[in-house]
PDB file of C-alpha atoms in Angstrom:
ATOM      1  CA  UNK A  72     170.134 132.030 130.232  1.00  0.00           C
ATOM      2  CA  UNK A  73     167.851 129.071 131.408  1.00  0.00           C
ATOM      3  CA  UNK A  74     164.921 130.501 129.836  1.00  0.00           C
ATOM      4  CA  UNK A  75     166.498 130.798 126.959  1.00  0.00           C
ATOM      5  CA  UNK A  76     167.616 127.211 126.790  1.00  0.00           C
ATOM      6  CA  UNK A  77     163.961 126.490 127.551  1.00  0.00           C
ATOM      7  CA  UNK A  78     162.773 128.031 124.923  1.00  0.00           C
ATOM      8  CA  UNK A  79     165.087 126.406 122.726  1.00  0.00           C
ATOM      9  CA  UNK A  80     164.357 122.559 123.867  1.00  0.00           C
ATOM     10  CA  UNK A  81     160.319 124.228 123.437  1.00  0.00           C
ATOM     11  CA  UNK A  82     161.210 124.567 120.186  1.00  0.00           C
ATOM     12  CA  UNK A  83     163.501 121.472 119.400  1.00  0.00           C
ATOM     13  CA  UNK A  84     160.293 119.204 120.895  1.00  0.00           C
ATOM     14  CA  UNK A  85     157.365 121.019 118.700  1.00  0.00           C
ATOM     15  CA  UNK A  86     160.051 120.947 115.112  1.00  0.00           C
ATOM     16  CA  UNK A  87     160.607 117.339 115.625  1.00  0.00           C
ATOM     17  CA  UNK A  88     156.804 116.570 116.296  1.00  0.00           C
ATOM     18  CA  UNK A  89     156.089 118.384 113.095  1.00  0.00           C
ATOM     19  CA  UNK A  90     158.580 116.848 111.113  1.00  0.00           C
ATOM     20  CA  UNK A  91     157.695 113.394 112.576  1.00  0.00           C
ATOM     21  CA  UNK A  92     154.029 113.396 111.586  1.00  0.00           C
ATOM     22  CA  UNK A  93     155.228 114.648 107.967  1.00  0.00           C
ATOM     23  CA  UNK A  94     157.097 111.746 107.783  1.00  0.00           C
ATOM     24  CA  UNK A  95     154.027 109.524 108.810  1.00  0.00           C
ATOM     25  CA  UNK A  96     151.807 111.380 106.788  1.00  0.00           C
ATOM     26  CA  UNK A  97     154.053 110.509 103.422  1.00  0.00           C
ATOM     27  CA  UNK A  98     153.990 106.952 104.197  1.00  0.00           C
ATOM     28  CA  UNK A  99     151.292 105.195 102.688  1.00  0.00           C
ATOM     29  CA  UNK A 100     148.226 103.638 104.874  1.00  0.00           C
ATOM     30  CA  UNK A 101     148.981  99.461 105.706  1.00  0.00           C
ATOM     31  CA  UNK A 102     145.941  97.321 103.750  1.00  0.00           C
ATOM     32  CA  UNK A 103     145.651  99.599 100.988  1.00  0.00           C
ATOM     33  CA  UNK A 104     146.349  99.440  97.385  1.00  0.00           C
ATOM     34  CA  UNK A 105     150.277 101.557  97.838  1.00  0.00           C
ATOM     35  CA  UNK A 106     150.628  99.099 100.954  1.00  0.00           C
ATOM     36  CA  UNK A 107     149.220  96.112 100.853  1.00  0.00           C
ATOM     37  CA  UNK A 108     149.299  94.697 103.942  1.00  0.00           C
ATOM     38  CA  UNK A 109     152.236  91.647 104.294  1.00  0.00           C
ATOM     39  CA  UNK A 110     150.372  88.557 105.736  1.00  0.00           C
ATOM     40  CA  UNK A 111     153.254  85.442 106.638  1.00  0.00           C
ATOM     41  CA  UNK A 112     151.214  81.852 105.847  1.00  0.00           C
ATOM     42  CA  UNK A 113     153.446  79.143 107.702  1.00  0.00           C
ATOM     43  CA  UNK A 114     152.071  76.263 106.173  1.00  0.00           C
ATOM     44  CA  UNK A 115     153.345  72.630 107.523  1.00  0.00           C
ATOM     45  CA  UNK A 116     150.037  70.519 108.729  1.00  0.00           C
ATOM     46  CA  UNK A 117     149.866  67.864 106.311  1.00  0.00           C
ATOM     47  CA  UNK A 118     147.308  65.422 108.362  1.00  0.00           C
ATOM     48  CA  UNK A 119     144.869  68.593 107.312  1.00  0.00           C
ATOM     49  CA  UNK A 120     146.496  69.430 103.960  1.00  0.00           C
ATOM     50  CA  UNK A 121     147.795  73.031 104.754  1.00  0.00           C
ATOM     51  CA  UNK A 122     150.033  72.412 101.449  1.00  0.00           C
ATOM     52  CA  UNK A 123     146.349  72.349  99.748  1.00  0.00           C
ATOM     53  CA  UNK A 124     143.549  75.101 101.141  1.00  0.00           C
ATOM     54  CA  UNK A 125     146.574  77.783 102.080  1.00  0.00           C
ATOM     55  CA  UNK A 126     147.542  78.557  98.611  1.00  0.00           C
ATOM     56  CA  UNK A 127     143.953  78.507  97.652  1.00  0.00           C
ATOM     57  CA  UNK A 128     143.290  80.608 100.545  1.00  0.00           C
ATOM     58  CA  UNK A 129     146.126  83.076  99.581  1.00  0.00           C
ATOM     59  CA  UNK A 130     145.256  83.641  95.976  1.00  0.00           C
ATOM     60  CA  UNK A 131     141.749  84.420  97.542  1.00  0.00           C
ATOM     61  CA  UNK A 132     142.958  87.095  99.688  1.00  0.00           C
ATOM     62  CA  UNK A 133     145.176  88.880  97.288  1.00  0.00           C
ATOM     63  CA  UNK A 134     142.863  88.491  94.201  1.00  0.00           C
ATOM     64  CA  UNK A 135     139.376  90.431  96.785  1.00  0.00           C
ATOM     65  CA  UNK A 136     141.805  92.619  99.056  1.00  0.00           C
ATOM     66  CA  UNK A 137     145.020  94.808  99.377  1.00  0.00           C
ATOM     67  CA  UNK A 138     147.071  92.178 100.807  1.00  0.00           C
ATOM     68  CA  UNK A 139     150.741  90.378  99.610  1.00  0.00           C
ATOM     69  CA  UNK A 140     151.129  87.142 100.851  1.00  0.00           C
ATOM     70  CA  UNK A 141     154.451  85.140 101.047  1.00  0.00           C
ATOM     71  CA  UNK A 142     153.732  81.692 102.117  1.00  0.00           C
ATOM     72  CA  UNK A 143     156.549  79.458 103.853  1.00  0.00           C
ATOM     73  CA  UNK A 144     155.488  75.927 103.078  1.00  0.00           C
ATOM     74  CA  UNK A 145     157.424  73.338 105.933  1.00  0.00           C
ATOM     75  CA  UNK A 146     159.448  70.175 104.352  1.00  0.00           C
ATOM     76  CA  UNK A 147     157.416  67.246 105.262  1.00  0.00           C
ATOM     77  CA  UNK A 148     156.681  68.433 108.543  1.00  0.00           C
ATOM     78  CA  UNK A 149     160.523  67.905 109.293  1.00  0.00           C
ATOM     79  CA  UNK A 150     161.254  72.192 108.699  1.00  0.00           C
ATOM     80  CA  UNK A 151     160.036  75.266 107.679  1.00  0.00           C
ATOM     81  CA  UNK A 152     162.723  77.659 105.829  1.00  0.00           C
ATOM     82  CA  UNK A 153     162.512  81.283 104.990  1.00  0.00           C
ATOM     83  CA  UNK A 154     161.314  82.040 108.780  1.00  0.00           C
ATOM     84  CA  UNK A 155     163.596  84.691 108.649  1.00  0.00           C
ATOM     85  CA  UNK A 156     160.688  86.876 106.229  1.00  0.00           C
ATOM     86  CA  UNK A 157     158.319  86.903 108.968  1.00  0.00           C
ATOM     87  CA  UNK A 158     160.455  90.368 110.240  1.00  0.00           C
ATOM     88  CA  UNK A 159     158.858  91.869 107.495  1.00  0.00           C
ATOM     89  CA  UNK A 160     155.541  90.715 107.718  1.00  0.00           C
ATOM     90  CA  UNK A 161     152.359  92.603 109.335  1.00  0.00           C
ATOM     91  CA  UNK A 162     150.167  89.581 110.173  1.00  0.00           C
ATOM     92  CA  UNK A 163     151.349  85.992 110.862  1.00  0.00           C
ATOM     93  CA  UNK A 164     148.999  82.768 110.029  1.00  0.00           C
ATOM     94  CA  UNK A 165     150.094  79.697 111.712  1.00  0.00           C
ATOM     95  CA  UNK A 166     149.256  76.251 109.971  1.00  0.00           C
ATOM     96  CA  UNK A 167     151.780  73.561 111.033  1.00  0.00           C
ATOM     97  CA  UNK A 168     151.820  70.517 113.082  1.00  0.00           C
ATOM     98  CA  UNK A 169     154.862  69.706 115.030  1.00  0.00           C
ATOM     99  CA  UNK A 170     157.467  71.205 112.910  1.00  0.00           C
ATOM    100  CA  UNK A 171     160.663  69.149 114.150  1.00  0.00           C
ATOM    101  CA  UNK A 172     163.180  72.219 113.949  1.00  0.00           C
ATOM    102  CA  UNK A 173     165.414  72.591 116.277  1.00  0.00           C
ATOM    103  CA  UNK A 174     164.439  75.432 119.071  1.00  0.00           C
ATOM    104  CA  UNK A 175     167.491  77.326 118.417  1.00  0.00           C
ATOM    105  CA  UNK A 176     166.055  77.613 114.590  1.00  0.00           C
ATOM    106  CA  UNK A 177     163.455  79.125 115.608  1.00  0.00           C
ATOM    107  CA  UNK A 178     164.514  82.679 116.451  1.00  0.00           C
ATOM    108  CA  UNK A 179     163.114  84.594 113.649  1.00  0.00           C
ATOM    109  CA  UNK A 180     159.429  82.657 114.781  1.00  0.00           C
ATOM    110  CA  UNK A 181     160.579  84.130 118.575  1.00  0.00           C
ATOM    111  CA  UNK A 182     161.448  87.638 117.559  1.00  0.00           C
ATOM    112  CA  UNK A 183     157.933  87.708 115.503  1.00  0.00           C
ATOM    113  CA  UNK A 184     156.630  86.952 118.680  1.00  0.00           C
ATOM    114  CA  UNK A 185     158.484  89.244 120.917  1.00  0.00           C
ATOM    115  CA  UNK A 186     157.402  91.873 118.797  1.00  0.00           C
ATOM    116  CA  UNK A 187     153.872  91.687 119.584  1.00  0.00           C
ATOM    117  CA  UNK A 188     152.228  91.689 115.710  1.00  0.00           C
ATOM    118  CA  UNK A 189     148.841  89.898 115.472  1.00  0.00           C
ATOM    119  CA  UNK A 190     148.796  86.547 115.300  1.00  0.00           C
ATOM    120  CA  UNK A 191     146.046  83.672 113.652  1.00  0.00           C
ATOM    121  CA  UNK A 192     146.658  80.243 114.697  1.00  0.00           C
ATOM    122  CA  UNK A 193     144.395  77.189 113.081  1.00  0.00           C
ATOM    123  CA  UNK A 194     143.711  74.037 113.940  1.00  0.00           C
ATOM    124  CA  UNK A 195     147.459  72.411 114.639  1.00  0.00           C
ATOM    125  CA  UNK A 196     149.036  75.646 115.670  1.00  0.00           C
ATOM    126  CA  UNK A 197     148.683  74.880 118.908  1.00  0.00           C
ATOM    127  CA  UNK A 198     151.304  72.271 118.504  1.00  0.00           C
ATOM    128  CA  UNK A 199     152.787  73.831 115.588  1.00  0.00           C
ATOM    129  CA  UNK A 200     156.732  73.307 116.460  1.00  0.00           C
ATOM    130  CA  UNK A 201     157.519  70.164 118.716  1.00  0.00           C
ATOM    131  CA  UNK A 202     160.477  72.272 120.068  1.00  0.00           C
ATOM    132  CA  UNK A 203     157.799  75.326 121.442  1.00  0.00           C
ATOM    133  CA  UNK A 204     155.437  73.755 122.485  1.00  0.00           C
ATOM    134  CA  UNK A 205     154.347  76.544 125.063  1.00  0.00           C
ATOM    135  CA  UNK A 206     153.258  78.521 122.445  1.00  0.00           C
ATOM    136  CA  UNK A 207     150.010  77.731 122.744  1.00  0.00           C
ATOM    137  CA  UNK A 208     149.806  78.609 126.153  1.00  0.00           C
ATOM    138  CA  UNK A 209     152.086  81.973 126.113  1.00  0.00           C
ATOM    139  CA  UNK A 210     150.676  83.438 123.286  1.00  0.00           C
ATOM    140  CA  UNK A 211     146.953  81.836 122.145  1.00  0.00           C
ATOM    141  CA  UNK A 212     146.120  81.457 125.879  1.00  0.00           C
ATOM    142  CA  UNK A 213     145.340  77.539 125.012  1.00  0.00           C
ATOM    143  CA  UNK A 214     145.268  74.577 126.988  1.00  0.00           C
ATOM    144  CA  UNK A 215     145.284  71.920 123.870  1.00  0.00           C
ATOM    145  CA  UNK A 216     145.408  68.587 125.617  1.00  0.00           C
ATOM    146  CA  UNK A 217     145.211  65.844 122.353  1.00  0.00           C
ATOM    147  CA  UNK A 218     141.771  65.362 120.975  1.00  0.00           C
ATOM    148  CA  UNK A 219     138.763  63.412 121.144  1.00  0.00           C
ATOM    149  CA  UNK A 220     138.363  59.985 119.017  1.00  0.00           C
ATOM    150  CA  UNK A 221     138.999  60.489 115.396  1.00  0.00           C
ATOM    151  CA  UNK A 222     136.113  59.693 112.903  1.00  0.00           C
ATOM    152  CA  UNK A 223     133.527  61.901 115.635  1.00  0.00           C
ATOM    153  CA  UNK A 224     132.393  64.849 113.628  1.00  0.00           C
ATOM    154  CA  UNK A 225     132.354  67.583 115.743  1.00  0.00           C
ATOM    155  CA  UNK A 226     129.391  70.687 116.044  1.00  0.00           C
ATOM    156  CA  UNK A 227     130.253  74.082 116.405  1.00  0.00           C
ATOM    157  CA  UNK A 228     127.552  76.568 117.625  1.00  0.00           C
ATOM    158  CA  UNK A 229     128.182  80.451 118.522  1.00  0.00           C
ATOM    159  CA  UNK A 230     128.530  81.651 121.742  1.00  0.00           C
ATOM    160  CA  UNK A 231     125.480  83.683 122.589  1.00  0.00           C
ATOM    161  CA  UNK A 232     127.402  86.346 124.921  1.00  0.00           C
ATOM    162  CA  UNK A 233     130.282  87.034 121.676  1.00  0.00           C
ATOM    163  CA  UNK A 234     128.101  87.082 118.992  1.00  0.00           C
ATOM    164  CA  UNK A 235     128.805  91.393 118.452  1.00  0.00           C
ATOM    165  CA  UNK A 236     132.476  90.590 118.265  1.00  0.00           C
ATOM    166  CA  UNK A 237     133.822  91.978 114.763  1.00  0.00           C
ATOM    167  CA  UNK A 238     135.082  88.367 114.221  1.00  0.00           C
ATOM    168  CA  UNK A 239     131.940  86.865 114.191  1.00  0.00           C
ATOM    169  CA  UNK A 240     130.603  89.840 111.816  1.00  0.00           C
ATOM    170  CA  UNK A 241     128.648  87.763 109.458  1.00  0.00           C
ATOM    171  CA  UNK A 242     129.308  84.790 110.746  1.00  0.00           C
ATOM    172  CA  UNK A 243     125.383  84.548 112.861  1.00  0.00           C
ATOM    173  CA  UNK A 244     123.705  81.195 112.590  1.00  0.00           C
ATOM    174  CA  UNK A 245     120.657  80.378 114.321  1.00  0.00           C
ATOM    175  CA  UNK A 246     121.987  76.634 113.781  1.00  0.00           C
ATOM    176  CA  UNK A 247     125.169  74.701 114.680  1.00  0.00           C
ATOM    177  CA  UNK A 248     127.010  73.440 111.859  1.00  0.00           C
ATOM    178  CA  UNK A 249     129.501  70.389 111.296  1.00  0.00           C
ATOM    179  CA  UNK A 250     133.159  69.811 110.965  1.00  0.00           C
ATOM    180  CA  UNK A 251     134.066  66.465 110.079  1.00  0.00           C
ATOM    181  CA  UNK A 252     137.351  66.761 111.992  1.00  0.00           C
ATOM    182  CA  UNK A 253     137.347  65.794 115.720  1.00  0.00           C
ATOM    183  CA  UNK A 254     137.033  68.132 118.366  1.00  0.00           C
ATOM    184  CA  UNK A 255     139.943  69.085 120.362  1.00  0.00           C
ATOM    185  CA  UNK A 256     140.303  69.551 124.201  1.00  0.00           C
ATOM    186  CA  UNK A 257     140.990  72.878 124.863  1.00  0.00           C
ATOM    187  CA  UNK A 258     139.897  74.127 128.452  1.00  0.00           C
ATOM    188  CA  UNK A 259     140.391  76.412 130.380  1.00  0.00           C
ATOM    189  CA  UNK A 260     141.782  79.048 128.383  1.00  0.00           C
ATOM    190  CA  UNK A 261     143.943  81.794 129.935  1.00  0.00           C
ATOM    191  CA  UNK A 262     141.627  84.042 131.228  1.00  0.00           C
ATOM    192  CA  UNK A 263     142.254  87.199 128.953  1.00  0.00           C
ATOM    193  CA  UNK A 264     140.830  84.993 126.023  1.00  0.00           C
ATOM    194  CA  UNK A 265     137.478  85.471 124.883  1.00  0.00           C
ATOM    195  CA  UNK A 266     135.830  82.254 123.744  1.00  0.00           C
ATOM    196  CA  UNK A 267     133.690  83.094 120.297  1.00  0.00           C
ATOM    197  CA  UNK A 268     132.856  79.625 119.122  1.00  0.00           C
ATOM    198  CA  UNK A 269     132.479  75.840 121.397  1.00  0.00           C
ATOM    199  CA  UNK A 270     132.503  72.817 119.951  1.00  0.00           C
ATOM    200  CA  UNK A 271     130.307  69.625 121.125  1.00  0.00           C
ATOM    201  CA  UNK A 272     131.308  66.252 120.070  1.00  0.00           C
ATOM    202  CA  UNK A 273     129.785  62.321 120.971  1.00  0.00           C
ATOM    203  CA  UNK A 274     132.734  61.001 121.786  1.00  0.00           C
ATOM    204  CA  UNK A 275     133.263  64.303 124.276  1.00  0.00           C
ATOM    205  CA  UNK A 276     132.118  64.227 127.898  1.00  0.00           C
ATOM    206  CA  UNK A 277     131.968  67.989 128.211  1.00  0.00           C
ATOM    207  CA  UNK A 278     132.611  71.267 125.721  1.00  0.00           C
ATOM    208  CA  UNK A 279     135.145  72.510 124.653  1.00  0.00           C
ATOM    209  CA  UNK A 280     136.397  76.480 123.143  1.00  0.00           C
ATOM    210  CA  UNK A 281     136.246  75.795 119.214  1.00  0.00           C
ATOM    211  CA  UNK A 282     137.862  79.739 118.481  1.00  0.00           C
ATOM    212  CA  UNK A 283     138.515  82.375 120.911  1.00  0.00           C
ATOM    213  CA  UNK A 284     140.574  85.795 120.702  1.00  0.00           C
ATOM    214  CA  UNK A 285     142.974  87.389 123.294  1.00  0.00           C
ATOM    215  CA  UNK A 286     144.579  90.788 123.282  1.00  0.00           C
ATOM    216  CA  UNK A 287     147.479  90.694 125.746  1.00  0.00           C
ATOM    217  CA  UNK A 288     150.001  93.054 125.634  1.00  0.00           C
ATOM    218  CA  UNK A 289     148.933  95.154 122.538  1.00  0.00           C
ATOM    219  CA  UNK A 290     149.026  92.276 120.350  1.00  0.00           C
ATOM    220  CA  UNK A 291     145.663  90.840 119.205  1.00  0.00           C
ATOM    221  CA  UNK A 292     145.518  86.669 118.871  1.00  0.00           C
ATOM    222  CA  UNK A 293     142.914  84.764 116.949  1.00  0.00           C
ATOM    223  CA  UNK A 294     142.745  80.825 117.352  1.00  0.00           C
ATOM    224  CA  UNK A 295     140.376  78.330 115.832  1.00  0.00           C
ATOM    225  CA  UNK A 296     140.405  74.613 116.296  1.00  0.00           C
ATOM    226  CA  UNK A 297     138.850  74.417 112.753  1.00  0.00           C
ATOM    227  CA  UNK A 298     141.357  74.205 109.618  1.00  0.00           C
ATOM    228  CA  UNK A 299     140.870  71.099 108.101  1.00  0.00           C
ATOM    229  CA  UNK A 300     140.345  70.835 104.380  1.00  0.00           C
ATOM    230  CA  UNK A 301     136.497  70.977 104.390  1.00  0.00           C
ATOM    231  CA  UNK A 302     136.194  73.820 107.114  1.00  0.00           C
ATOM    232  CA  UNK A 303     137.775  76.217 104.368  1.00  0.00           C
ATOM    233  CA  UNK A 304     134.955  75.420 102.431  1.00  0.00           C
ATOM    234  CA  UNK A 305     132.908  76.712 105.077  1.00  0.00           C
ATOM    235  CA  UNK A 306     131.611  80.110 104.504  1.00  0.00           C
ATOM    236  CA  UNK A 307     131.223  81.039 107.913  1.00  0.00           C
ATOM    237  CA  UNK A 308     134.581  79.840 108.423  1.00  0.00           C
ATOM    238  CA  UNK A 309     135.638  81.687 105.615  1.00  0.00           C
ATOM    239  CA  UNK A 310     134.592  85.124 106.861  1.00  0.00           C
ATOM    240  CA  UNK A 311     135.707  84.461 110.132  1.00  0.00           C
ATOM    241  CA  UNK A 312     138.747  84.245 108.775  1.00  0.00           C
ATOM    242  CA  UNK A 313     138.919  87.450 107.009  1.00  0.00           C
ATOM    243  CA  UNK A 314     137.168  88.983 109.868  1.00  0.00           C
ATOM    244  CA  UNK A 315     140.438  87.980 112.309  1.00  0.00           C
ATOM    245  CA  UNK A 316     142.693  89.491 109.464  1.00  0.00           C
ATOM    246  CA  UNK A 317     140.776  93.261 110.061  1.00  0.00           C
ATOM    247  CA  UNK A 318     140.376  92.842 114.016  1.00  0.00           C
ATOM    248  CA  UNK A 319     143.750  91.416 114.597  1.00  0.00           C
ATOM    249  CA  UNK A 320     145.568  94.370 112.068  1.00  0.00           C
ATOM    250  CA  UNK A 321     143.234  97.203 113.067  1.00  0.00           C
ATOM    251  CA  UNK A 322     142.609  97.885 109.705  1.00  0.00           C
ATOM    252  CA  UNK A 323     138.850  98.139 108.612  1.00  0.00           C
ATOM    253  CA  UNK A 324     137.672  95.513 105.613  1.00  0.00           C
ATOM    254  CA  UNK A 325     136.232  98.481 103.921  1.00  0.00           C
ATOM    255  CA  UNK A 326     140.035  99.365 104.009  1.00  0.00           C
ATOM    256  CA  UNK A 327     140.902  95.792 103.198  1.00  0.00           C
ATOM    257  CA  UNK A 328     138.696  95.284 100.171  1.00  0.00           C
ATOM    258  CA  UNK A 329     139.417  96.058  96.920  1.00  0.00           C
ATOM    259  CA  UNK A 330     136.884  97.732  94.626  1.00  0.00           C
TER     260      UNK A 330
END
C-alpha cells in the first residue's frame, strides 16, 4: 500500500512540473515586443528638473526598446501619488528629492522594496523621501552625507578595476569628463557595492563613489550621483543608463532593443 501511494505522489510531483513549465512556456518573455517590460519613473527632484529629462528620457526608451513606462511625477516635492502602480512594475527608477509624504504613505514604495525587484536610483534618490531616509543605506548601500560647495563642477573618471562590468558596456573613456553639478559625499559604501565610477571635485578634500551597483539578496541596485539636467545629455551617461536597465532586469539589450 505505501508503494503504491509513492508512486502516486511520484506521479502527482512530475504532472504538476509538466503542467507548470507549460504554463511558463505560454507566457510571453519580459522586454519583448508581447511584454514589454513595465519600468516605474518616480519623478519629484525639481532642484535637477526630473519633471524635464524623465519624460524625455521615457519617450526615448519606449520609442528604441520593448519597454512601457508609467511615470509618477511628485506635487512640488510635497507628494508623489499613484505609488500604489509600482506592484505592477518590473523595474523601479528613483528621481525625487525629499518627498515630504508621510512614512505611513509610503507602503506601496516599502512593499516594492520588500519584494526585491531591481532598483535605479539617480542623483537625489538617496534622499528621495524625508520620511525614509535609510533608504539609501538599506537598499543602495550609500553613505550620502550632503555635498560639496555648489557652483564646483565635478569630474568623473572610470574605475580601472570595473571597467568589464555590463554597466559600463560602452561607456570606456580614456578621459574624465565633467558634470556641472557638485559632487556628493558618498563614502564608504556598504561593502557588497561595487563602485563603477568616482568623482573628483576642487572644493573636495578626498574622492568620492560617483555610481556603484550592489546585488544583495537577489535584487540588483544601480546608483549614480549624476542626474542633473545636462548629465542626460551625456552619452556615456546615457548608455549607462540603459545598460543598468539590462543588468538590473536580467534581460539582454539585444532582447531590449527593438528592430
Amino acid at each position: 500500500m505505501m508503494k503504491k501511494v509513492l508512486c502516486y505522489w511520484k506521479l502527482f510531483v512530475v504532472v504538476g512540473m509538466l503542467l507548470s513549465r507549460t504554463i511558463e512556456a505560454d507566457e510571453p518573455l519580459v522586454g519583448t515586443a508581447e511584454r514589454p517590460l513595465r519600468i516605474a519613473l518616480l519623478s519629484g527632484s525639481g532642484e535637477y528638473e526630473s519633471a524635464v529629462t524623465l519624460p524625455v528620457w521615457k519617450k526615448k526608451l519606449e520609442a528604441e526598446y520593448h519597454v512601457s513606462c508609467d511615470l509618477l511625477q511628485a506635487e512640488q516635492e510635497i507628494r508623489i501619488d499613484g505609488l500604489e502602480r509600482l506592484k505592477d512594475a518590473d523595474l523601479a527608477v528613483l528621481f525625487t528629492r525629499r518627498i515630504k509624504m508621510p512614512v505611513e504613505e509610503l507602503g506601496p514604495l516599502k512593499a516594492y522594496v520588500a519584494s526585491k525587484k531591481p532598483i535605479i536610483g539617480l542623483r537625489t534618490a538617496s534622499h528621495g523621501f524625508q520620511s525614509y531616509l535609510e533608504f539609501d543605506k538599506e537598499v543602495l548601500g550609500g553613505n550620502y552625507q550632503n555635498h560639496y560647495g555648489k557652483g564646483e563642477p565635478t569630474t568623473i573618471k572610470l574605475i580601472p578595476e570595473a571597467k568589464e562590468h555590463p554597466v559600463l558596456k560602452g561607456v570606456i573613456r580614456e578621459r574624465p569628463w565633467k558634470s556641472e553639478y557638485s559632487m556628493y559625499r558618498t563614502a564608504p559604501l556598504a561593502e557588497d557595492c561595487v563602485p563603477l565610477l568616482m568623482a573628483s571635485s576642487p572644493a573636495a578634500d578626498r574622492e568620492h563613489p560617483a555610481a556603484w551597483v550592489r546585488e544583495s539578496e537577489g535584487r540588483r541596485v544601480l546608483y549614480a550621483t549624476l542626474g542633473g539636467r545636462t548629465d542626460f545629455d551625456s552619452p556615456e551617461f546615457q548608455t549607462l543608463l540603459i545598460n543598468g536597465v539590462s543588468w538590473s532586469t536580467r534581460i539582454p539589450l539585444e532582447t531590449l532593443k527593438k528592430p
